[in-house]
Tab-separated table of C-alpha atoms and ligand atoms in Angstrom:
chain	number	residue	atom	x	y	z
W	1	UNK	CA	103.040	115.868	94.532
W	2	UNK	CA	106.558	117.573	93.240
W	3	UNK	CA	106.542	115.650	90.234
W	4	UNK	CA	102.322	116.194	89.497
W	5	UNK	CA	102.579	119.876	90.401
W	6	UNK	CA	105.812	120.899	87.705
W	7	UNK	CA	103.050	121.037	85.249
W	8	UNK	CA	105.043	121.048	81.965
W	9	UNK	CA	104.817	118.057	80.608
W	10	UNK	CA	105.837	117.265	76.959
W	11	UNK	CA	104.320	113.457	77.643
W	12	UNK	CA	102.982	111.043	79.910
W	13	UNK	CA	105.948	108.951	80.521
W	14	UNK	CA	106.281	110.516	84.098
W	15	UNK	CA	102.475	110.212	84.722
W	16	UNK	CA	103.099	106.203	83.622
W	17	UNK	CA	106.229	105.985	85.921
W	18	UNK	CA	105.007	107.067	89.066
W	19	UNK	CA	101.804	104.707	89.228
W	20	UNK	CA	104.436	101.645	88.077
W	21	UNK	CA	106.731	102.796	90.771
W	22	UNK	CA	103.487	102.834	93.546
W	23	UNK	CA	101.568	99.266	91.877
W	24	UNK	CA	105.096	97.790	92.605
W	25	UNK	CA	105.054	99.261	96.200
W	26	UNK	CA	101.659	97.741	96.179
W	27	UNK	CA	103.195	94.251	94.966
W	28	UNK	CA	106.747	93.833	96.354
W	29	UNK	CA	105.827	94.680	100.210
W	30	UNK	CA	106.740	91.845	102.863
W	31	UNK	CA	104.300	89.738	105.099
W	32	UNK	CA	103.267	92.535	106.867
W	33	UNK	CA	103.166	94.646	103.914
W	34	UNK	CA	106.588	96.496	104.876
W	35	UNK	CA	107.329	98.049	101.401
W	36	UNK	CA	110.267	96.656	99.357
W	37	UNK	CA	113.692	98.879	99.547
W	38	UNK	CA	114.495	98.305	96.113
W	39	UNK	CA	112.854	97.200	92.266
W	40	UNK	CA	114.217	96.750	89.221
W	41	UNK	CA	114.172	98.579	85.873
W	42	UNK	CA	112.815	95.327	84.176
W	43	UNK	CA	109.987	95.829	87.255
W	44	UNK	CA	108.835	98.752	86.384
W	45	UNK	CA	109.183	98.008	82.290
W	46	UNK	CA	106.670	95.963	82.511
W	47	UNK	CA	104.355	97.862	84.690
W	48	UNK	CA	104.795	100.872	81.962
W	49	UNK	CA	104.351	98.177	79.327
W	50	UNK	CA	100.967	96.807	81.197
W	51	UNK	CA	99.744	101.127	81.090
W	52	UNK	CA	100.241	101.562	77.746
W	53	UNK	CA	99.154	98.285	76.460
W	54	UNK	CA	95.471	99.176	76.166
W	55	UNK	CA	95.798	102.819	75.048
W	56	UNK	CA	97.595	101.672	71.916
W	57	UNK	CA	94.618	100.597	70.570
W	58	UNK	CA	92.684	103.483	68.145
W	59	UNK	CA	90.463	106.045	69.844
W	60	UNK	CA	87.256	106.883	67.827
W	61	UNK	CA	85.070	109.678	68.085
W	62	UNK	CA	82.163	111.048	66.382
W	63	UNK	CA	83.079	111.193	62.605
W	64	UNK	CA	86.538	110.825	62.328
W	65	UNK	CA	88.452	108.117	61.730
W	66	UNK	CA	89.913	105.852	65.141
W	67	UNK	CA	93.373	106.446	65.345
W	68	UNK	CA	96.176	106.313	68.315
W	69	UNK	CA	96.025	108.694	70.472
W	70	UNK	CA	99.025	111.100	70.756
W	71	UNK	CA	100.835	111.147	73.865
W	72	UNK	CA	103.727	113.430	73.581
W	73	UNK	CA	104.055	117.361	72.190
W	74	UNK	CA	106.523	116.292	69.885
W	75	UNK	CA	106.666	112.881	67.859
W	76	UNK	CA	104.746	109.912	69.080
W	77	UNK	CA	106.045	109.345	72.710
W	78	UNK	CA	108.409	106.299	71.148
W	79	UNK	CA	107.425	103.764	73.845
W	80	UNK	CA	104.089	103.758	73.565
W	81	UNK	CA	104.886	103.189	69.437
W	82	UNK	CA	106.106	100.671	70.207
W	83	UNK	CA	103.485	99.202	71.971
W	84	UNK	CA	101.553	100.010	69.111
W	85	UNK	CA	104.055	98.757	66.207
W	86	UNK	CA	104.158	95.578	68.320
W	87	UNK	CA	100.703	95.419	67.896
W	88	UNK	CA	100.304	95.908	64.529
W	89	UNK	CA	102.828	93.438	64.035
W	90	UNK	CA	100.974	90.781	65.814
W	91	UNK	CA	97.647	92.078	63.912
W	92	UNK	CA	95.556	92.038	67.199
W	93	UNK	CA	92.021	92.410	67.906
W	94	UNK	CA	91.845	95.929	70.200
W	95	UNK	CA	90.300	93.695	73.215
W	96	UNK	CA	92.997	91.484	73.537
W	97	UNK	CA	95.042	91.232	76.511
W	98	UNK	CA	98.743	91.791	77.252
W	99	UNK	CA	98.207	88.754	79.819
W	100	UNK	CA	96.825	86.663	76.837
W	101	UNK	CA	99.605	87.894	74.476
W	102	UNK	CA	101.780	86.709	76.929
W	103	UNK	CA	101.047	83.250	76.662
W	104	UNK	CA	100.614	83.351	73.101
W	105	UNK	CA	103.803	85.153	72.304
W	106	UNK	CA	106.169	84.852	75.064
W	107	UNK	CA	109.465	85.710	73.778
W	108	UNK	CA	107.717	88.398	71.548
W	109	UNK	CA	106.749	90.126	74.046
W	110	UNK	CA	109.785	89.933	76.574
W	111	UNK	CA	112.042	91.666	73.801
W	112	UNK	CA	108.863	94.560	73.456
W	113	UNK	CA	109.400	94.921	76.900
W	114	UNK	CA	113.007	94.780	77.102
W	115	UNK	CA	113.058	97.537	74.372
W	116	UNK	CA	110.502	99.838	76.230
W	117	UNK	CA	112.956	99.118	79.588
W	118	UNK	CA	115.976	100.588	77.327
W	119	UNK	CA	113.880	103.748	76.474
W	120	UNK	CA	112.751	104.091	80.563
W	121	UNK	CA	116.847	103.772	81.536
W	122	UNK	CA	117.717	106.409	78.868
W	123	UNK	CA	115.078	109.083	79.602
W	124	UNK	CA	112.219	109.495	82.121
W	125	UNK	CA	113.707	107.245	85.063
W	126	UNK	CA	117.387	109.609	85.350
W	127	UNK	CA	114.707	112.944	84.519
W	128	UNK	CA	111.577	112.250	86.758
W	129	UNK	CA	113.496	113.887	89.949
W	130	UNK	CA	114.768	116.515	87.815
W	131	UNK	CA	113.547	120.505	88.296
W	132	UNK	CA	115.858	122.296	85.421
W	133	UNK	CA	119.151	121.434	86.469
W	134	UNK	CA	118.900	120.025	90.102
W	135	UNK	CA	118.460	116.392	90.455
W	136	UNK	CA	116.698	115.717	93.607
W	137	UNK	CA	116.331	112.132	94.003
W	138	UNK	CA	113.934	112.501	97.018
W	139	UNK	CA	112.399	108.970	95.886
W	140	UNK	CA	114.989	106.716	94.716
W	141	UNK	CA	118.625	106.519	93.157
W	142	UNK	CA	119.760	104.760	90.541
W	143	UNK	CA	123.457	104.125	89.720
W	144	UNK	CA	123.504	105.804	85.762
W	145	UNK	CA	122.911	108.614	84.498
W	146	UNK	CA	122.269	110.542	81.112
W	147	UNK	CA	125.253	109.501	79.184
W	148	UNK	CA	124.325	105.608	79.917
W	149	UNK	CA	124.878	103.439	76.803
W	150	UNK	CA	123.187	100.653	75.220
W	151	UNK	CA	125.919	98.466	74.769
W	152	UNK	CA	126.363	99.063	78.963
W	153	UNK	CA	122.769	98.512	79.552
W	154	UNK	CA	123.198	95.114	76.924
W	155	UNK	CA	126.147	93.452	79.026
W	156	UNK	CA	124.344	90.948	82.227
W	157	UNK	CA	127.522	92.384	84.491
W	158	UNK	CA	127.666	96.102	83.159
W	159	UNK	CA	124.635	97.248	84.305
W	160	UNK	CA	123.320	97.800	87.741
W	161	UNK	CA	119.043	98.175	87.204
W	162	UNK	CA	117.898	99.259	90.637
W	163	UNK	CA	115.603	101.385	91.861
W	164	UNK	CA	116.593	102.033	95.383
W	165	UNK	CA	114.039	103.914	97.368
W	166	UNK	CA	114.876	106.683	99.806
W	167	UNK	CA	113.816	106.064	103.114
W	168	UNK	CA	110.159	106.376	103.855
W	169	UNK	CA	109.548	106.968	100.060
W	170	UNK	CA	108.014	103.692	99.289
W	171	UNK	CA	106.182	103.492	102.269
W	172	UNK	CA	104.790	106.954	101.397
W	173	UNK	CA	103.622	105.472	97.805
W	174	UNK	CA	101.791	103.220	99.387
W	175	UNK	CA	99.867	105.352	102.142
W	176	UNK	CA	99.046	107.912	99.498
W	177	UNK	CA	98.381	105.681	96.881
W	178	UNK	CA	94.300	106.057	97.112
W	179	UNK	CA	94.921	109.857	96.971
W	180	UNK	CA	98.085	109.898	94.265
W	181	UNK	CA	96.405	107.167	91.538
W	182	UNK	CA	92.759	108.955	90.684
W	183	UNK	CA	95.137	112.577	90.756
W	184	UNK	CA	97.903	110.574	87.803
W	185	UNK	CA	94.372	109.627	85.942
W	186	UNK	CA	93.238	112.738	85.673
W	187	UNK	CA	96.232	114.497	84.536
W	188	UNK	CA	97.254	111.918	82.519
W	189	UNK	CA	93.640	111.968	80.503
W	190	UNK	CA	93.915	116.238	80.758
W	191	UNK	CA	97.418	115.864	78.617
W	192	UNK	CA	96.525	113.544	76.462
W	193	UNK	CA	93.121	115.590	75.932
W	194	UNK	CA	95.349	118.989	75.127
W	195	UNK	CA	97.509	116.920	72.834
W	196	UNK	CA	94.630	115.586	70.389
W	197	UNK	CA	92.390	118.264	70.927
W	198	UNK	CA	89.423	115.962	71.679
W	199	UNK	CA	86.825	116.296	73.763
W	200	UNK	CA	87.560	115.454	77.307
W	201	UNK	CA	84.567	113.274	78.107
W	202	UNK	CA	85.233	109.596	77.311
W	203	UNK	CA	89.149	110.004	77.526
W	204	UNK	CA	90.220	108.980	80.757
W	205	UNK	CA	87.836	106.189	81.030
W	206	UNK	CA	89.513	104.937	77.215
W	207	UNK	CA	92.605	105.207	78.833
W	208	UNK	CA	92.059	103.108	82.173
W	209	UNK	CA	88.629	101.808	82.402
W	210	UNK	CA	88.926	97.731	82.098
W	211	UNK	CA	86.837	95.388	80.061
W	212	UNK	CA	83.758	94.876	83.096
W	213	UNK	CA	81.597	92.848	80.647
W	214	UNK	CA	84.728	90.499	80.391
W	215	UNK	CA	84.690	90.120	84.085
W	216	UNK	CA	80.902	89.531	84.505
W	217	UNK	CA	81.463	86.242	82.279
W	218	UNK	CA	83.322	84.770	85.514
W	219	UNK	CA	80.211	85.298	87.699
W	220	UNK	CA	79.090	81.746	87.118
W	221	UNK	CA	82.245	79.518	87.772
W	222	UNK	CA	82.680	81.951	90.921
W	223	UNK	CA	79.701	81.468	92.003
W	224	UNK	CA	79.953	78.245	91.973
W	225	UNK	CA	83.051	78.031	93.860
W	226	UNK	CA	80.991	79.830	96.759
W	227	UNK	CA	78.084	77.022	96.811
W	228	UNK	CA	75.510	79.945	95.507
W	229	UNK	CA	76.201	81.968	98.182
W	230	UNK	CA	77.134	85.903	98.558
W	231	UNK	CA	80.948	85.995	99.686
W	232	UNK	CA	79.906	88.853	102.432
W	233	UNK	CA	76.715	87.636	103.815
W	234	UNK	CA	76.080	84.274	102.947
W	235	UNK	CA	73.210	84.631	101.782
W	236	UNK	CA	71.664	82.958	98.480
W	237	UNK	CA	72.463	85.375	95.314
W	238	UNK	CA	69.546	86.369	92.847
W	239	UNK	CA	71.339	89.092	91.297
W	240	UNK	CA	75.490	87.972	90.781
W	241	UNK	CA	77.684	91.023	90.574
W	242	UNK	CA	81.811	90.092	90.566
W	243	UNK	CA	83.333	91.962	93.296
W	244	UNK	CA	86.850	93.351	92.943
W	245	UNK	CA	87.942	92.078	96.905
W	246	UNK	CA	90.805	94.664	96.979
W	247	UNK	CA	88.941	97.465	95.363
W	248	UNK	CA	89.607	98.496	91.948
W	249	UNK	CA	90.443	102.311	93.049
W	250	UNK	CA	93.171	100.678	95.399
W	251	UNK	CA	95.126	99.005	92.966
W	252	UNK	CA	94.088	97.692	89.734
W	253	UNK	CA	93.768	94.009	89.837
W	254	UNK	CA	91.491	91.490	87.739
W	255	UNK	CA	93.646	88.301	89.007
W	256	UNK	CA	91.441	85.832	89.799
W	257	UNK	CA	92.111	85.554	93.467
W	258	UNK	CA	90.867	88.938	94.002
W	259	UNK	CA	87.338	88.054	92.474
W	260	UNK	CA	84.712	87.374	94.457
W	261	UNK	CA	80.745	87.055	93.699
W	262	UNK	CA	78.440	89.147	96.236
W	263	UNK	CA	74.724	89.758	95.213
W	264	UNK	CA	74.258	93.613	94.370
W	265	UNK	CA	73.340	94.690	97.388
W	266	UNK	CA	76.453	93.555	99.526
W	267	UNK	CA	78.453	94.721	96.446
W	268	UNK	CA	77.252	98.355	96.050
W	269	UNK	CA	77.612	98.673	99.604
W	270	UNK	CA	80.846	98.080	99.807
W	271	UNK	CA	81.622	99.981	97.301
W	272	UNK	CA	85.298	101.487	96.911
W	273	UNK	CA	85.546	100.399	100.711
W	274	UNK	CA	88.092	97.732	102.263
W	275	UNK	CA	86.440	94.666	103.853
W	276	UNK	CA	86.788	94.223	107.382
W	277	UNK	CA	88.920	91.389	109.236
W	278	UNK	CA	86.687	88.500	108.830
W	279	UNK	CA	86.459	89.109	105.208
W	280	UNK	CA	89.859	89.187	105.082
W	281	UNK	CA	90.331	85.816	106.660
W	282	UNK	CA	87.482	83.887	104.903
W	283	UNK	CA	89.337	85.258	101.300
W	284	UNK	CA	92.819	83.808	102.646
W	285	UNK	CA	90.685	80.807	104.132
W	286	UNK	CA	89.502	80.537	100.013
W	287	UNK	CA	92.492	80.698	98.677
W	288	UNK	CA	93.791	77.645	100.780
W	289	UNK	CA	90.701	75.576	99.847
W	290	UNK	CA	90.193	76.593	96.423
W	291	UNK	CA	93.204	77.504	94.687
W	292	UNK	CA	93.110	74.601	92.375
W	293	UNK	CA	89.894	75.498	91.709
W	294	UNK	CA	90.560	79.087	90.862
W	295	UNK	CA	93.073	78.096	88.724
W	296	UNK	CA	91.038	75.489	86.348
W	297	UNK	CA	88.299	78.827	85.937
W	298	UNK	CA	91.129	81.050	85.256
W	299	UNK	CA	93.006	78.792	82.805
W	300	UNK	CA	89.361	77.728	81.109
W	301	UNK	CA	88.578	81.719	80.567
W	302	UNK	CA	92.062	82.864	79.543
W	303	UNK	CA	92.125	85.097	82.660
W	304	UNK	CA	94.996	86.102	84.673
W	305	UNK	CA	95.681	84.243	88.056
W	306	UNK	CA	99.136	85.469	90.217
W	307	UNK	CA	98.038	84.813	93.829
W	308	UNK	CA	101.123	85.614	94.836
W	309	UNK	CA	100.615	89.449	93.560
W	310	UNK	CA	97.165	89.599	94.504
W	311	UNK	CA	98.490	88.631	98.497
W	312	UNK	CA	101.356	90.735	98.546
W	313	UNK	CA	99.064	93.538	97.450
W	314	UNK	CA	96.480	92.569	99.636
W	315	UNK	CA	99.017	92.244	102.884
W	316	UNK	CA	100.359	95.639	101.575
W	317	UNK	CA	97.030	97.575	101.624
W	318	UNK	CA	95.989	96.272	105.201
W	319	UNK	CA	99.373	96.780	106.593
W	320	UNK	CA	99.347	100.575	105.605
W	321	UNK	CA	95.916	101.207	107.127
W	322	UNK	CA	96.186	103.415	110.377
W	323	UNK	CA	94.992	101.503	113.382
W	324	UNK	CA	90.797	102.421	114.180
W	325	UNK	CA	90.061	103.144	110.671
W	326	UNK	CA	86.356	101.805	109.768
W	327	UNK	CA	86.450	98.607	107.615
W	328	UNK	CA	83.441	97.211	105.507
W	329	UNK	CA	81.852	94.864	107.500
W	330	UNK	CA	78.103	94.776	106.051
W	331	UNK	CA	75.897	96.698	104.324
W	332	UNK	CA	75.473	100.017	106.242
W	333	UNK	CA	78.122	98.463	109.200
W	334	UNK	CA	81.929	99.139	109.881
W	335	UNK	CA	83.866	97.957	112.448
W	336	UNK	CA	87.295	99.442	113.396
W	337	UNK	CA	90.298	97.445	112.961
W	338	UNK	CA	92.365	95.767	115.275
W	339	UNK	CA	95.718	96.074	114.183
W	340	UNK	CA	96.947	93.021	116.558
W	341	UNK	CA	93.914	90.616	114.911
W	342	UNK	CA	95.428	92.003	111.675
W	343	UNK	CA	98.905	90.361	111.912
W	344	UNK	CA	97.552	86.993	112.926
W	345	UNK	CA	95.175	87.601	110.068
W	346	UNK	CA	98.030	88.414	107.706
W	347	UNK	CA	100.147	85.265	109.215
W	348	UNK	CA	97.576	82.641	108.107
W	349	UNK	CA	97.429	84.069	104.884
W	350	UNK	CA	99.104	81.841	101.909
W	351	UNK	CA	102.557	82.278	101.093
W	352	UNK	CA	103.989	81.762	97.477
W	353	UNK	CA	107.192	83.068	97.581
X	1	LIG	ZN1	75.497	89.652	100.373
């Protein structure tokens, strides 16, 4: 809230650094979900890199030409150029994914995000806990500081690249995650609207809204996968609507083995809410069974698949809900959860690391 509230931002590196630092939270915690004590500058490079990737493609709006949208007060904010020269380089289509770039150009991409790592060790990672001239590292410390050097940051043995989190900071990220991530959106979009003097409307939803008509296209081979029927009821589906199992507003994840298909009732129901125990244990239950199967889909449709993120996120976002709270169950039903079911839940879950 420190960091949101200072208010005078000059770009949206710090916006970009804090929802890295709480998606790794999200994706680093232990079996329980116990949140990781430490990440690494590499960690959260590619995290940026992932945030920036799809606002680097051109912005258009009524009658003037698309262009990139400017994200700092003074030149370009250089890592998100070069997101963009990368790019332009590799003369891509503005749909195209970083995952699928990733497989295409492997090494291409590593040295983009090695380069945009450099640029988060020289400036915003030493400045985000910085009010004028008081460094307050009240969420993690890091052993450099301004006058850091590339040839230091180069060398394998010169350079020490963690992140280690105060106590209680991580775990913090994670319990206020639901609250902190649609608060970074907005203020994010409200910058970058102020810098380009556009209009505000379609801004933030440019900036983080994913590709749904992309996910739709997995309906069928999901589907499938269930025998026809809804993952929440059981029942046959008429009307196919993909399901993001840990919801989109929680943490941001179109991996595979958070899909589900649910007919539109169950779905809309559910909403932005977290599924109750027994979901929970059929989706670890289908990723046992199925995982080959999820796999084949995902590798036929170019579409990511990390189980192992999609787990640790999943065993992270139960394992910071208080005990009691009301969990999805069915439509218009919630049942309170039972934190000592939970860990036996959690324990049969897959482990891939
Ligand atoms: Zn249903």
């Amino acid at each position: 809230m420190a960091v949101l509230d200072r208010g005078s931002f000059v770009s949206t590196y710090k916006h970009a650094v804090l929802l890295a630092l709480m998606d790794l939270c999200l994706e680093h915690g232990g079996r329980h979900g116990e949140p990781p004590s430490a990440i690494s500058t590499a960690q959260v490079a590619r995290k940026v890199t992932e945030l920036y990737w799809p606002q680097a493609r051109p912005f258009s709006f009524a009658g003037e030409p698309a262009r990139v949208l400017r994200q700092s007060s003074g030149p370009q904010a250089r890592i998100l150029s070069l997101v963009e020269e990368y790019r332009e380089r590799a003369r891509l289509a503005p749909g195209t994914s970083l995952h699928r770039q990733r497989s295409v150009d492997p090494d291409g991409v590593a040295r983009l995000e090695r380069e945009v790592e450099w640029r988060l060790v020289q400036m915003p990672l030493p400045k985000l806990q910085r009010v004028g001239r008081r460094v307050d590292p009240f969420l993690y410390e890091i052993g450099w500081g301004d006058d850091v050097r590339r040839g230091d940051f180069a060398r394998p043995s010169g350079f020490d690249n963690l992140l280690r989190f105060r106590p209680g900071a991580a775990r913090c990220l994670v319990a206020l995650a639901p609250v902190l991530r649609p608060m970074i959106h907005r203020q994010w979009a409200l910058l970058v609207t102020r810098l380009n003097e556009i209009p505000e409307s379609r801004v933030e939803s440019f900036l983080f809204e994913r590709d749904r008509a992309a996910v739709a296209g997995l309906a069928g081979p999901l589907l499938e996968i269930q025998r026809g029927r809804c993952f929440y009821c059981d029942g046959p589906v008429a009307d196919r609507e993909v399901d993001h199992f840990v919801p989109w507003s929680r943490h941001p994840d179109d991996g595979i083995a958070n899909l589900v298909v649910a007919d539109s009732r169950c779905n809309r129901n559910k909403s932005d809410f977290i599924a109750d125990l027994g979901h929970l244990e059929r989706w670890g239950e289908r990723l046992h069974e199925y995982a080959p199967d999820l796999s084949t889909v995902a590798g036929a449709h170019g579409w990511p698949r990390d189980e192992a993120v999609t787990t640790a996120v999943v065993r992270s976002i139960y394992g910071a809900l208080p005990s009691d709270v009301p969990l999805w169950a069915a439509v218009d039903r919630f049942a309170p959860l039972d934190v000592l079911r939970l860990r036996t839940v959690l324990d049969r879950l897959p482990t891939w690391r």
